[in-house]
Amino acid sequence: MASVNSFETDMKKLRRKRKRKRAAKNTMVIFAVLALVLVIYLTNGYWLPYFEGILDRGISSIENGEIEESENYPIDISKRINVDIHTMNDCWTLYSDTSLQTRGFDGSVINTYYMPYSSPIVEAASKRTLVYDMGGYSFSVVGKKSEVFSKKLTNQILFCELGESGNVAVVTSTEKYPSYLTIYDKNGTEIYRWADGNLITSVALDSSGSGCVVASAYALGGSIKTIVTALDFSKTDIVSKSAPLEAMVLDLEYTKKGGIWVVGDTAVYRLDSSCALDYTFSFNYDLDMFAAEDDIAVLTFDKAGTKDTILVVLDASNSTSSEKTYSEDIKHIDISDGIVYYNTKSSLCTMDKSGNSLGDFDLSAEYVSFAVGSDSILMQGYYSIDKLSFGDKD
């Protein structure tokens, strides 16, 4: 028995010794990690530009892209109408005539959905695509392989928005209100309604699916004014609202820190999370196209009296803007993963949020639009859809 007790005592001592060693080792690891973090923080000015350069060099591989010719590309659209293309995470969509197709990036057809809408409008998110009949009464939400839900309403649809969480904002006209907002969750269940008696011109759904911001316009003293209102779907009262803005608002988008891009017909505003005004960029020319995503807003203008097109990039993170002038028309603009894409008759171009070029691709044909995928870009021409492969971004 003495020998057993002695063995147990020795094992207890050994466990305590090992425990002390583990504690000391864990303490050393924690201090080492903290020291590494401190060194990284203090020296980021030296190594961060280098890694930014690596990212830029990877993205600029678009210069070495190639228009793919394969069994499924190019896709003939010469006899189709209402052609519209968009990308999701792992597939892309082609709306034409009276149907929507989901396709793999290899061009193969995954599924086809019949949607005979008079004025079809397509909105895409990472996992779903929304198609609605503007001025009509129906809308549908589809995934990669199947329809998620569809609705036929009694009131006329003015416009709809699809959120990243899968919920849908539908703005309709009613007998009582010039516009009325209804929110459906990702399963198609109605969860919220709102109206303020004014004309709702834009809605942005937050990424969590719990709220949105709404732009509503009214006329006063011969001019259009707009109020931006923040809503929480779990509350009956509004969360906050802006002071009247001197513009007709065309688009709303959230910034990375919860602020709000407000694209108007005469200016771009940036509001903070409580809808207070942070920044204003007024226009000197007539607005042609725009896009906004996270901390980037891109605008194009036609310079009066010339054939020039002006492109402006706004950066929400430091309230800066950059401007470039082109002698060619810009056909389409988009923002994907913090990169600005736009195409002229002769080139597909990329730039960062500071307006620095990240590489161009010379085009041998004219394209009216494009859609950015993970490792390729779908280019929509007058007669075909081509696939521009340019490799991984990283």
C-alpha positions as semicolon CSV with decimal commas, in nm:
position;residue;x (nm);y (nm);z (nm)
1;M;0,000;0,000;0,000
2;A;0,292;0,229;0,081
3;S;0,422;0,179;-0,263
4;V;0,079;0,268;-0,413
5;N;0,051;0,581;-0,199
6;S;0,403;0,677;-0,294
7;F;0,317;0,628;-0,663
8;E;0,005;0,846;-0,631
9;T;0,205;1,113;-0,453
10;D;0,473;1,108;-0,720
11;M;0,206;1,133;-0,995
12;K;0,042;1,428;-0,822
13;K;0,377;1,602;-0,801
14;L;0,442;1,524;-1,168
15;R;0,100;1,661;-1,270
16;R;0,156;1,979;-1,067
17;K;0,498;2,018;-1,230
18;R;0,353;1,968;-1,579
19;K;0,069;2,208;-1,498
20;R;0,321;2,476;-1,391
21;K;0,516;2,419;-1,712
22;R;0,201;2,450;-1,923
23;A;0,101;2,768;-1,742
24;A;0,447;2,913;-1,792
25;K;0,445;2,808;-2,156
26;N;0,098;2,958;-2,212
27;T;0,208;3,280;-2,042
28;M;0,514;3,299;-2,267
29;V;0,297;3,238;-2,577
30;I;0,056;3,514;-2,474
31;F;0,343;3,759;-2,419
32;A;0,497;3,656;-2,752
33;V;0,167;3,715;-2,936
34;L;0,121;4,051;-2,767
35;A;0,475;4,148;-2,857
36;L;0,420;4,042;-3,220
37;V;0,097;4,245;-3,240
38;L;0,279;4,547;-3,095
39;V;0,563;4,513;-3,347
40;I;0,313;4,477;-3,636
41;Y;0,124;4,785;-3,521
42;L;0,437;4,997;-3,478
43;T;0,590;4,894;-3,811
44;N;0,280;4,880;-4,035
45;G;0,397;5,186;-4,224
46;Y;0,691;4,984;-4,357
47;W;0,531;4,654;-4,460
48;L;0,169;4,752;-4,541
49;P;0,255;4,933;-4,868
50;Y;0,443;4,623;-4,981
51;F;0,141;4,397;-4,935
52;E;-0,087;4,655;-5,096
53;G;0,148;4,640;-5,391
54;I;0,112;4,262;-5,405
55;L;-0,266;4,296;-5,413
56;D;-0,246;4,555;-5,685
57;R;-0,016;4,335;-5,893
58;G;-0,257;4,044;-5,855
59;I;-0,558;4,248;-5,959
60;S;-0,369;4,402;-6,250
61;S;-0,345;4,054;-6,400
62;I;-0,661;4,161;-6,583
63;E;-0,414;4,305;-6,834
64;N;-0,321;3,946;-6,917
65;G;-0,680;3,828;-6,938
66;E;-0,817;3,628;-7,226
67;I;-1,156;3,608;-7,396
68;E;-1,250;3,243;-7,365
69;E;-1,367;3,035;-7,658
70;S;-1,516;2,704;-7,551
71;E;-1,817;2,480;-7,592
72;N;-2,039;2,725;-7,401
73;Y;-1,875;3,060;-7,486
74;P;-1,953;3,291;-7,652
75;I;-2,328;3,277;-7,581
76;D;-2,537;3,400;-7,872
77;I;-2,791;3,669;-7,771
78;S;-2,842;3,823;-8,115
79;K;-3,209;3,718;-8,126
80;R;-3,289;3,784;-7,760
81;I;-3,450;4,090;-7,596
82;N;-3,441;4,230;-7,241
83;V;-3,094;4,081;-7,187
84;D;-2,952;4,139;-6,839
85;I;-2,665;3,959;-6,663
86;H;-2,564;3,943;-6,295
87;T;-2,336;3,730;-6,077
88;M;-2,388;3,551;-5,748
89;N;-2,116;3,379;-5,543
90;D;-2,100;3,054;-5,737
91;C;-2,311;3,114;-6,047
92;W;-2,444;3,386;-6,272
93;T;-2,784;3,477;-6,414
94;L;-2,902;3,558;-6,764
95;Y;-3,242;3,719;-6,805
96;S;-3,372;3,738;-7,161
97;D;-3,708;3,737;-7,335
98;T;-3,940;3,599;-7,064
99;S;-3,713;3,377;-6,855
100;L;-3,422;3,379;-6,613
101;Q;-3,143;3,122;-6,633
102;T;-2,890;3,040;-6,364
103;R;-2,562;2,927;-6,517
104;G;-2,228;2,799;-6,393
105;F;-1,924;3,008;-6,476
106;D;-1,839;2,740;-6,731
107;G;-2,150;2,858;-6,917
108;S;-2,365;2,549;-6,848
109;V;-2,734;2,603;-6,770
110;I;-2,830;2,507;-6,412
111;N;-3,199;2,600;-6,415
112;T;-3,451;2,808;-6,610
113;Y;-3,736;3,009;-6,456
114;Y;-4,028;3,137;-6,662
115;M;-4,101;3,503;-6,577
116;P;-4,317;3,675;-6,839
117;Y;-4,287;4,027;-6,696
118;S;-4,364;4,338;-6,901
119;S;-4,088;4,552;-6,746
120;P;-3,846;4,308;-6,579
121;I;-3,586;4,442;-6,337
122;V;-3,316;4,212;-6,198
123;E;-3,132;4,258;-5,865
124;A;-2,866;4,013;-5,744
125;A;-2,706;3,940;-5,407
126;S;-2,443;3,683;-5,314
127;K;-2,684;3,385;-5,289
128;R;-3,011;3,500;-5,447
129;T;-3,151;3,693;-5,740
130;L;-3,468;3,902;-5,741
131;V;-3,674;3,968;-6,055
132;Y;-3,973;4,203;-6,038
133;D;-4,216;4,357;-6,282
134;M;-4,177;4,734;-6,245
135;G;-4,523;4,884;-6,283
136;G;-4,671;4,535;-6,253
137;Y;-4,775;4,321;-5,960
138;S;-4,537;4,023;-5,937
139;F;-4,187;3,940;-5,816
140;S;-3,980;3,626;-5,767
141;V;-3,671;3,534;-5,568
142;V;-3,457;3,246;-5,691
143;G;-3,144;3,067;-5,574
144;K;-2,888;2,880;-5,775
145;K;-3,102;2,570;-5,830
146;S;-3,460;2,654;-5,733
147;E;-3,714;2,927;-5,672
148;V;-3,719;3,047;-5,310
149;F;-4,055;3,229;-5,319
150;S;-4,271;3,448;-5,540
151;K;-4,554;3,694;-5,482
152;K;-4,843;3,840;-5,679
153;L;-4,959;4,163;-5,516
154;T;-5,279;4,365;-5,537
155;N;-5,092;4,699;-5,548
156;Q;-4,865;4,821;-5,829
157;I;-4,491;4,775;-5,774
158;L;-4,281;5,091;-5,797
159;F;-3,951;4,916;-5,720
160;C;-3,796;4,640;-5,506
161;E;-3,464;4,579;-5,330
162;L;-3,295;4,251;-5,235
163;G;-3,089;4,232;-4,916
164;E;-2,779;4,020;-4,854
165;S;-2,968;3,830;-4,583
166;G;-3,234;3,730;-4,837
167;N;-3,510;3,969;-4,732
168;V;-3,691;4,186;-4,986
169;A;-3,816;4,544;-4,971
170;V;-4,115;4,615;-5,196
171;V;-4,241;4,968;-5,257
172;T;-4,592;4,992;-5,399
173;S;-4,848;5,261;-5,469
174;T;-5,175;5,244;-5,276
175;E;-5,502;5,437;-5,262
176;K;-5,402;5,591;-4,928
177;Y;-5,029;5,653;-4,985
178;P;-4,827;5,754;-5,291
179;S;-4,580;5,485;-5,187
180;Y;-4,585;5,210;-4,928
181;L;-4,295;4,994;-4,802
182;T;-4,342;4,626;-4,723
183;I;-4,060;4,402;-4,599
184;Y;-4,055;4,025;-4,656
185;D;-3,809;3,800;-4,475
186;K;-3,591;3,539;-4,648
187;N;-3,882;3,292;-4,650
188;G;-4,129;3,535;-4,807
189;T;-4,317;3,615;-4,486
190;E;-4,432;3,976;-4,447
191;I;-4,263;4,124;-4,138
192;Y;-4,287;4,504;-4,163
193;R;-4,480;4,792;-4,319
194;W;-4,408;5,165;-4,331
195;A;-4,513;5,487;-4,502
196;D;-4,470;5,857;-4,422
197;G;-4,701;6,006;-4,685
198;N;-4,414;6,107;-4,914
199;L;-4,277;5,939;-5,227
200;I;-4,027;5,665;-5,142
201;T;-3,746;5,681;-5,398
202;S;-3,485;5,441;-5,257
203;V;-3,434;5,172;-4,991
204;A;-3,118;5,003;-4,859
205;L;-3,147;4,688;-4,647
206;D;-2,879;4,627;-4,387
207;S;-2,670;4,309;-4,409
208;S;-2,823;4,158;-4,094
209;G;-3,178;4,181;-4,226
210;S;-3,296;4,365;-3,913
211;G;-3,345;4,713;-4,056
212;C;-3,316;4,953;-4,348
213;V;-3,285;5,315;-4,450
214;V;-3,547;5,481;-4,669
215;A;-3,537;5,797;-4,880
216;S;-3,871;5,976;-4,918
217;A;-3,918;6,291;-5,126
218;Y;-4,161;6,581;-5,118
219;A;-4,203;6,916;-5,295
220;L;-4,162;7,244;-5,107
221;G;-4,130;7,593;-5,250
222;G;-4,087;7,469;-5,604
223;S;-3,799;7,231;-5,520
224;I;-3,762;6,864;-5,428
225;K;-3,644;6,774;-5,079
226;T;-3,564;6,431;-4,939
227;I;-3,555;6,287;-4,587
228;V;-3,358;5,970;-4,510
229;T;-3,515;5,760;-4,234
230;A;-3,359;5,467;-4,048
231;L;-3,596;5,186;-3,950
232;D;-3,567;4,884;-3,721
233;F;-3,805;4,600;-3,812
234;S;-3,849;4,509;-3,445
235;K;-3,971;4,860;-3,352
236;T;-4,276;5,067;-3,439
237;D;-4,101;5,402;-3,395
238;I;-3,834;5,524;-3,638
239;V;-3,473;5,499;-3,524
240;S;-3,353;5,830;-3,670
241;K;-3,395;6,058;-3,968
242;S;-3,193;6,318;-4,153
243;A;-3,251;6,687;-4,203
244;P;-3,410;6,764;-4,542
245;L;-3,162;6,719;-4,830
246;E;-3,184;6,941;-5,138
247;A;-3,205;6,659;-5,392
248;M;-3,410;6,379;-5,537
249;V;-3,240;6,067;-5,399
250;L;-3,166;5,797;-5,654
251;D;-2,983;5,542;-5,439
252;L;-2,891;5,451;-5,081
253;E;-2,608;5,223;-4,971
254;Y;-2,447;5,143;-4,636
255;T;-2,079;5,212;-4,574
256;K;-1,857;4,969;-4,384
257;K;-1,898;5,154;-4,052
258;G;-2,275;5,188;-4,070
259;G;-2,282;5,522;-4,245
260;I;-2,499;5,585;-4,548
261;W;-2,420;5,687;-4,906
262;V;-2,699;5,905;-5,044
263;V;-2,678;5,951;-5,421
264;G;-2,895;6,242;-5,531
265;D;-2,957;6,404;-5,867
266;T;-2,747;6,710;-5,772
267;A;-2,509;6,582;-5,504
268;V;-2,379;6,280;-5,313
269;Y;-2,420;6,296;-4,936
270;R;-2,269;6,076;-4,671
271;L;-2,461;6,041;-4,347
272;D;-2,342;5,884;-4,024
273;S;-2,524;5,597;-3,853
274;S;-2,769;5,842;-3,690
275;C;-2,849;6,004;-4,028
276;A;-2,655;6,322;-3,948
277;L;-2,475;6,484;-4,243
278;D;-2,102;6,407;-4,263
279;Y;-2,005;6,505;-4,616
280;T;-2,143;6,657;-4,938
281;F;-2,008;6,630;-5,292
282;S;-2,201;6,861;-5,527
283;F;-2,217;6,804;-5,901
284;N;-2,088;7,047;-6,162
285;Y;-2,229;6,841;-6,448
286;D;-2,532;6,624;-6,522
287;L;-2,511;6,281;-6,360
288;D;-2,495;5,992;-6,605
289;M;-2,426;5,670;-6,407
290;F;-2,346;5,580;-6,048
291;A;-2,257;5,287;-5,824
292;A;-2,193;5,267;-5,449
293;E;-2,071;4,983;-5,228
294;D;-1,917;4,989;-4,880
295;D;-1,670;5,281;-4,870
296;I;-1,667;5,355;-5,244
297;A;-1,902;5,560;-5,462
298;V;-1,840;5,601;-5,836
299;L;-2,007;5,860;-6,059
300;T;-1,985;5,944;-6,427
301;F;-2,083;6,274;-6,587
302;D;-2,120;6,403;-6,941
303;K;-1,919;6,722;-6,972
304;A;-2,143;6,979;-7,140
305;G;-2,029;7,108;-7,478
306;T;-1,771;6,829;-7,523
307;K;-1,756;6,457;-7,595
308;D;-1,568;6,397;-7,270
309;T;-1,686;6,175;-6,985
310;I;-1,580;6,253;-6,628
311;L;-1,540;5,969;-6,375
312;V;-1,529;6,051;-6,003
313;V;-1,442;5,808;-5,723
314;L;-1,536;5,897;-5,363
315;D;-1,373;5,729;-5,062
316;A;-1,584;5,725;-4,744
317;S;-1,291;5,624;-4,522
318;N;-1,113;5,958;-4,561
319;S;-1,364;6,182;-4,745
320;T;-1,142;6,217;-5,052
321;S;-1,234;6,222;-5,418
322;S;-1,045;6,161;-5,742
323;E;-1,146;6,267;-6,091
324;K;-1,048;6,149;-6,438
325;T;-1,158;6,264;-6,784
326;Y;-1,205;6,029;-7,080
327;S;-1,259;6,106;-7,445
328;E;-1,473;5,793;-7,479
329;D;-1,815;5,714;-7,336
330;I;-1,813;5,492;-7,029
331;K;-2,061;5,212;-7,094
332;H;-2,095;5,053;-6,751
333;I;-1,949;5,086;-6,400
334;D;-1,943;4,844;-6,107
335;I;-1,772;4,789;-5,771
336;S;-1,662;4,446;-5,648
337;D;-1,448;4,363;-5,343
338;G;-1,325;4,721;-5,314
339;I;-1,225;4,748;-5,680
340;V;-1,384;4,983;-5,933
341;Y;-1,454;4,837;-6,278
342;Y;-1,566;5,031;-6,585
343;N;-1,554;4,986;-6,958
344;T;-1,524;5,214;-7,257
345;K;-1,552;5,115;-7,621
346;S;-1,187;5,011;-7,625
347;S;-1,096;4,900;-7,270
348;L;-1,211;4,734;-6,950
349;C;-1,045;4,926;-6,667
350;T;-0,988;4,875;-6,294
351;M;-0,890;5,120;-6,020
352;D;-0,873;5,138;-5,643
353;K;-1,076;5,367;-5,419
354;S;-0,811;5,639;-5,446
355;G;-0,843;5,649;-5,825
356;N;-0,516;5,466;-5,893
357;S;-0,521;5,240;-6,200
358;L;-0,495;4,867;-6,130
359;G;-0,470;4,759;-6,492
360;D;-0,670;4,770;-6,816
361;F;-0,773;4,509;-7,071
362;D;-0,791;4,604;-7,438
363;L;-1,125;4,512;-7,590
364;S;-1,157;4,398;-7,950
365;A;-1,537;4,430;-7,945
366;E;-1,782;4,678;-7,794
367;Y;-1,965;4,573;-7,477
368;V;-2,267;4,744;-7,324
369;S;-2,235;4,587;-6,979
370;F;-2,047;4,332;-6,769
371;A;-2,076;4,132;-6,446
372;V;-1,780;4,054;-6,220
373;G;-1,732;3,698;-6,094
374;S;-1,474;3,542;-5,863
375;D;-1,218;3,464;-6,133
376;S;-1,377;3,594;-6,452
377;I;-1,591;3,872;-6,593
378;L;-1,896;3,814;-6,810
379;M;-1,899;4,071;-7,091
380;Q;-2,235;4,155;-7,252
381;G;-2,210;4,270;-7,612
382;Y;-2,473;4,345;-7,873
383;Y;-2,467;3,994;-8,018
384;S;-2,299;3,769;-7,760
385;I;-2,191;3,723;-7,400
386;D;-1,819;3,655;-7,369
387;K;-1,618;3,532;-7,073
388;L;-1,302;3,721;-6,981
389;S;-1,081;3,497;-6,767
390;F;-0,804;3,669;-6,573
391;G;-0,709;3,428;-6,297
392;D;-0,738;3,459;-5,923
393;K;-0,722;3,806;-5,774
394;D;-0,478;3,690;-5,511
